[in-house]
């Protein structure tokens, strides 16, 4: 599904990624570990195409297509989606409206209601996006938006960050719902999940773990 070859990336003229090679197949969940500054967030944000992250060398292929030079919106259109560690507050735009925009108004009201109920967000739909949301509510809001988008590869940055233990379970269940793993496994939907604590792995099964250190993957294996 995704293949990364010899990826070198800089941010503000500082070299962050140094020759990363990586691949993930359809239906797999890969978990990214490593200390702060190791390059994990830079890696997934580069895959998503944010312009702050400058590709100096290397290639990114998604579904067999070279997407190295594609814009963020083009990557979203072909099946990439991201959940931020610290999503922004957007005043003047409700969570409900964001979902309608993301889904191009194709998600019916009943489906939005069901997803929101499962994520315990029914009371947040008509509030400004992330305005006054707790850490757990922000994470669940991000996952609700991804459910509306329905990407083939989901990039999730620290889903347990700022979330208490009780809500980590709900976030984990939400990720499983997003990936279709609470029912019959969807062979097409994959995920890359960044974690510092590993708590999310009590609720989400990873197929492979990758340890980042100093801008590269230094070890891979069973994430448990």
Tab-separated table of C-alpha atoms in Angstrom:
chain	number	residue	atom	x	y	z
A	1	UNK	CA	0.000	0.000	0.000
A	2	UNK	CA	2.665	2.515	1.086
A	3	UNK	CA	6.350	2.368	0.240
A	4	UNK	CA	8.979	4.893	1.324
A	5	UNK	CA	12.453	4.805	-0.194
A	6	UNK	CA	15.564	6.546	1.165
A	7	UNK	CA	13.589	9.492	2.580
A	8	UNK	CA	15.568	12.540	3.700
A	9	UNK	CA	13.495	15.394	5.149
A	10	UNK	CA	14.382	18.757	6.665
A	11	UNK	CA	12.345	21.232	8.720
A	12	UNK	CA	13.485	24.874	8.791
A	13	UNK	CA	16.842	23.833	7.276
A	14	UNK	CA	17.387	21.223	10.009
A	15	UNK	CA	17.822	17.638	8.846
A	16	UNK	CA	15.277	15.412	10.619
A	17	UNK	CA	14.840	12.235	8.568
A	18	UNK	CA	17.962	10.532	7.279
A	19	UNK	CA	17.346	7.865	4.666
A	20	UNK	CA	14.182	6.177	5.978
A	21	UNK	CA	12.956	3.039	4.210
A	22	UNK	CA	9.506	1.760	5.124
A	23	UNK	CA	6.534	-0.192	3.785
A	24	UNK	CA	3.083	-1.163	5.008
A	25	UNK	CA	0.645	-3.592	3.410
A	26	UNK	CA	-3.127	-3.439	3.095
A	27	UNK	CA	-4.881	-4.171	6.392
A	28	UNK	CA	-1.787	-3.792	8.588
A	29	UNK	CA	-1.277	-1.640	11.693
A	30	UNK	CA	2.273	-0.403	12.261
A	31	UNK	CA	3.252	1.228	15.557
A	32	UNK	CA	6.018	3.850	15.655
A	33	UNK	CA	8.075	4.184	18.845
A	34	UNK	CA	10.978	6.433	19.787
A	35	UNK	CA	12.013	9.404	21.947
A	36	UNK	CA	10.988	13.004	21.312
A	37	UNK	CA	12.814	14.435	18.316
A	38	UNK	CA	13.500	11.033	16.754
A	39	UNK	CA	11.507	11.860	13.613
A	40	UNK	CA	8.205	10.010	14.104
A	41	UNK	CA	5.862	12.974	13.666
A	42	UNK	CA	7.992	14.388	10.852
A	43	UNK	CA	7.667	11.031	9.105
A	44	UNK	CA	3.868	10.847	9.112
A	45	UNK	CA	3.428	14.558	8.367
A	46	UNK	CA	5.753	14.183	5.379
A	47	UNK	CA	3.691	11.228	4.167
A	48	UNK	CA	0.594	13.449	4.444
A	49	UNK	CA	2.348	16.158	2.424
A	50	UNK	CA	2.440	19.165	4.747
A	51	UNK	CA	4.670	21.819	3.126
A	52	UNK	CA	6.647	22.523	6.321
A	53	UNK	CA	8.379	19.179	5.789
A	54	UNK	CA	10.784	19.460	2.869
A	55	UNK	CA	11.760	16.274	1.050
A	56	UNK	CA	15.449	16.582	0.190
A	57	UNK	CA	15.801	13.120	-1.281
A	58	UNK	CA	13.817	9.905	-1.692
A	59	UNK	CA	10.380	8.812	-2.849
A	60	UNK	CA	6.947	8.103	-1.343
A	61	UNK	CA	4.648	5.677	-3.186
A	62	UNK	CA	0.991	5.121	-2.274
A	63	UNK	CA	-1.042	2.435	-4.039
A	64	UNK	CA	1.723	2.216	-6.623
A	65	UNK	CA	1.678	5.946	-7.401
A	66	UNK	CA	4.527	8.373	-6.733
A	67	UNK	CA	3.005	10.980	-4.378
A	68	UNK	CA	6.248	12.668	-3.303
A	69	UNK	CA	5.284	15.981	-4.898
A	70	UNK	CA	1.505	15.851	-4.381
A	71	UNK	CA	-0.297	18.410	-2.195
A	72	UNK	CA	-2.102	17.519	1.040
A	73	UNK	CA	-5.578	17.688	-0.498
A	74	UNK	CA	-4.514	15.405	-3.370
A	75	UNK	CA	-3.225	12.819	-0.905
A	76	UNK	CA	-6.457	13.043	1.100
A	77	UNK	CA	-8.459	12.466	-2.084
A	78	UNK	CA	-6.617	9.236	-2.867
A	79	UNK	CA	-7.003	7.792	0.626
A	80	UNK	CA	-4.607	9.267	3.200
A	81	UNK	CA	-5.916	10.672	6.488
A	82	UNK	CA	-4.238	12.073	9.609
A	83	UNK	CA	-5.062	12.601	13.281
A	84	UNK	CA	-2.933	15.286	14.942
A	85	UNK	CA	-1.346	15.100	18.373
A	86	UNK	CA	-2.572	18.640	19.143
A	87	UNK	CA	-5.415	19.554	16.772
A	88	UNK	CA	-6.232	23.271	16.449
A	89	UNK	CA	-9.311	25.046	17.783
A	90	UNK	CA	-11.495	26.428	14.986
A	91	UNK	CA	-14.025	29.007	16.140
A	92	UNK	CA	-16.982	29.725	13.884
A	93	UNK	CA	-17.059	26.196	12.446
A	94	UNK	CA	-18.883	23.400	14.235
A	95	UNK	CA	-17.783	19.794	14.436
A	96	UNK	CA	-20.913	18.834	12.504
A	97	UNK	CA	-20.037	21.204	9.647
A	98	UNK	CA	-16.440	19.953	9.502
A	99	UNK	CA	-17.770	16.403	9.121
A	100	UNK	CA	-20.066	17.522	6.297
A	101	UNK	CA	-17.148	19.246	4.532
A	102	UNK	CA	-14.781	16.295	4.956
A	103	UNK	CA	-17.328	13.782	3.703
A	104	UNK	CA	-18.454	16.063	0.851
A	105	UNK	CA	-21.949	15.811	2.380
A	106	UNK	CA	-22.046	12.095	1.493
A	107	UNK	CA	-22.316	10.830	5.069
A	108	UNK	CA	-25.981	10.587	6.049
A	109	UNK	CA	-27.287	12.068	9.295
A	110	UNK	CA	-28.029	8.660	10.805
A	111	UNK	CA	-24.445	7.519	10.268
A	112	UNK	CA	-23.075	10.723	11.821
A	113	UNK	CA	-25.407	10.205	14.784
A	114	UNK	CA	-24.297	6.581	15.243
A	115	UNK	CA	-20.595	7.444	15.062
A	116	UNK	CA	-21.026	10.388	17.423
A	117	UNK	CA	-22.941	8.260	19.904
A	118	UNK	CA	-20.272	5.548	19.842
A	119	UNK	CA	-17.600	8.191	20.477
A	120	UNK	CA	-19.688	9.926	23.161
A	121	UNK	CA	-19.686	13.159	21.112
A	122	UNK	CA	-23.374	13.782	20.444
A	123	UNK	CA	-23.311	16.869	22.647
A	124	UNK	CA	-20.287	18.269	20.787
A	125	UNK	CA	-21.587	18.248	17.210
A	126	UNK	CA	-22.867	21.823	17.301
A	127	UNK	CA	-19.944	23.255	19.260
A	128	UNK	CA	-17.003	25.064	17.667
A	129	UNK	CA	-14.352	22.552	16.632
A	130	UNK	CA	-12.165	21.635	19.643
A	131	UNK	CA	-13.259	24.786	21.519
A	132	UNK	CA	-13.110	23.816	25.186
A	133	UNK	CA	-12.728	20.125	24.344
A	134	UNK	CA	-10.734	17.965	26.756
A	135	UNK	CA	-7.756	15.980	25.484
A	136	UNK	CA	-9.882	12.858	25.110
A	137	UNK	CA	-12.676	14.755	23.369
A	138	UNK	CA	-10.201	16.206	20.864
A	139	UNK	CA	-8.858	12.739	20.071
A	140	UNK	CA	-12.352	11.350	19.600
A	141	UNK	CA	-13.311	14.363	17.482
A	142	UNK	CA	-10.331	13.641	15.223
A	143	UNK	CA	-11.388	10.004	14.905
A	144	UNK	CA	-14.966	11.020	14.104
A	145	UNK	CA	-13.640	13.194	11.283
A	146	UNK	CA	-11.573	10.271	9.981
A	147	UNK	CA	-14.650	8.041	10.079
A	148	UNK	CA	-16.383	10.595	7.861
A	149	UNK	CA	-13.410	10.748	5.475
A	150	UNK	CA	-12.897	6.953	5.382
A	151	UNK	CA	-9.235	6.956	4.295
A	152	UNK	CA	-7.437	3.768	3.291
A	153	UNK	CA	-4.342	4.599	5.369
A	154	UNK	CA	-4.762	6.402	8.690
A	155	UNK	CA	-1.839	8.270	10.295
A	156	UNK	CA	-2.441	8.731	14.039
A	157	UNK	CA	-0.080	10.836	16.164
A	158	UNK	CA	-0.055	9.852	19.859
A	159	UNK	CA	-3.720	8.929	20.389
A	160	UNK	CA	-3.223	8.605	24.165
A	161	UNK	CA	-1.519	12.007	24.624
A	162	UNK	CA	-3.466	14.128	27.134
A	163	UNK	CA	-6.033	11.363	27.623
A	164	UNK	CA	-6.795	9.697	30.972
A	165	UNK	CA	-6.711	5.919	31.285
A	166	UNK	CA	-10.493	5.528	31.138
A	167	UNK	CA	-10.707	7.453	27.876
A	168	UNK	CA	-7.710	5.663	26.334
A	169	UNK	CA	-9.951	2.587	26.210
A	170	UNK	CA	-12.628	4.568	24.364
A	171	UNK	CA	-10.038	6.005	21.959
A	172	UNK	CA	-8.702	2.497	21.335
A	173	UNK	CA	-12.186	1.152	20.650
A	174	UNK	CA	-12.757	4.084	18.291
A	175	UNK	CA	-9.581	3.281	16.355
A	176	UNK	CA	-10.735	-0.326	16.018
A	177	UNK	CA	-14.087	0.896	14.702
A	178	UNK	CA	-12.335	3.193	12.231
A	179	UNK	CA	-10.189	0.317	10.980
A	180	UNK	CA	-13.120	-2.087	10.888
A	181	UNK	CA	-11.429	-4.379	13.393
A	182	UNK	CA	-14.442	-4.508	15.708
A	183	UNK	CA	-16.244	-6.447	12.966
A	184	UNK	CA	-14.798	-8.321	9.994
A	185	UNK	CA	-11.305	-7.070	9.231
A	186	UNK	CA	-11.226	-4.706	6.272
A	187	UNK	CA	-8.248	-5.874	4.180
A	188	UNK	CA	-7.837	-2.434	2.624
A	189	UNK	CA	-7.696	-0.147	5.673
A	190	UNK	CA	-4.321	0.296	7.357
A	191	UNK	CA	-2.875	2.495	10.094
A	192	UNK	CA	0.380	3.958	11.356
A	193	UNK	CA	0.184	4.881	15.040
A	194	UNK	CA	2.769	6.896	16.976
A	195	UNK	CA	2.946	6.146	20.706
A	196	UNK	CA	5.290	7.104	23.547
A	197	UNK	CA	3.652	5.138	26.347
A	198	UNK	CA	2.370	2.103	24.470
A	199	UNK	CA	-0.886	2.245	26.470
A	200	UNK	CA	-2.958	2.266	23.281
A	201	UNK	CA	-1.636	-1.236	22.512
A	202	UNK	CA	-3.791	-2.586	25.340
A	203	UNK	CA	-6.745	-1.872	23.051
A	204	UNK	CA	-5.361	-1.859	19.485
A	205	UNK	CA	-3.365	-4.759	18.057
A	206	UNK	CA	-0.318	-3.769	16.041
A	207	UNK	CA	1.149	-6.023	13.369
A	208	UNK	CA	4.597	-4.457	13.424
A	209	UNK	CA	6.589	-2.065	15.596
A	210	UNK	CA	9.217	0.368	14.290
A	211	UNK	CA	11.667	2.178	16.562
A	212	UNK	CA	12.847	5.602	15.400
A	213	UNK	CA	16.145	7.016	16.616
A	214	UNK	CA	18.025	10.017	15.253
A	215	UNK	CA	15.919	10.301	12.114
A	216	UNK	CA	15.798	6.681	11.025
A	217	UNK	CA	14.206	3.317	11.778
A	218	UNK	CA	16.762	1.321	13.746
A	219	UNK	CA	14.711	-1.724	14.725
A	220	UNK	CA	11.501	-3.490	13.660
A	221	UNK	CA	9.533	-6.368	15.132
A	222	UNK	CA	6.553	-7.357	17.254
A	223	UNK	CA	5.178	-4.142	18.862
A	224	UNK	CA	4.317	-5.966	22.096
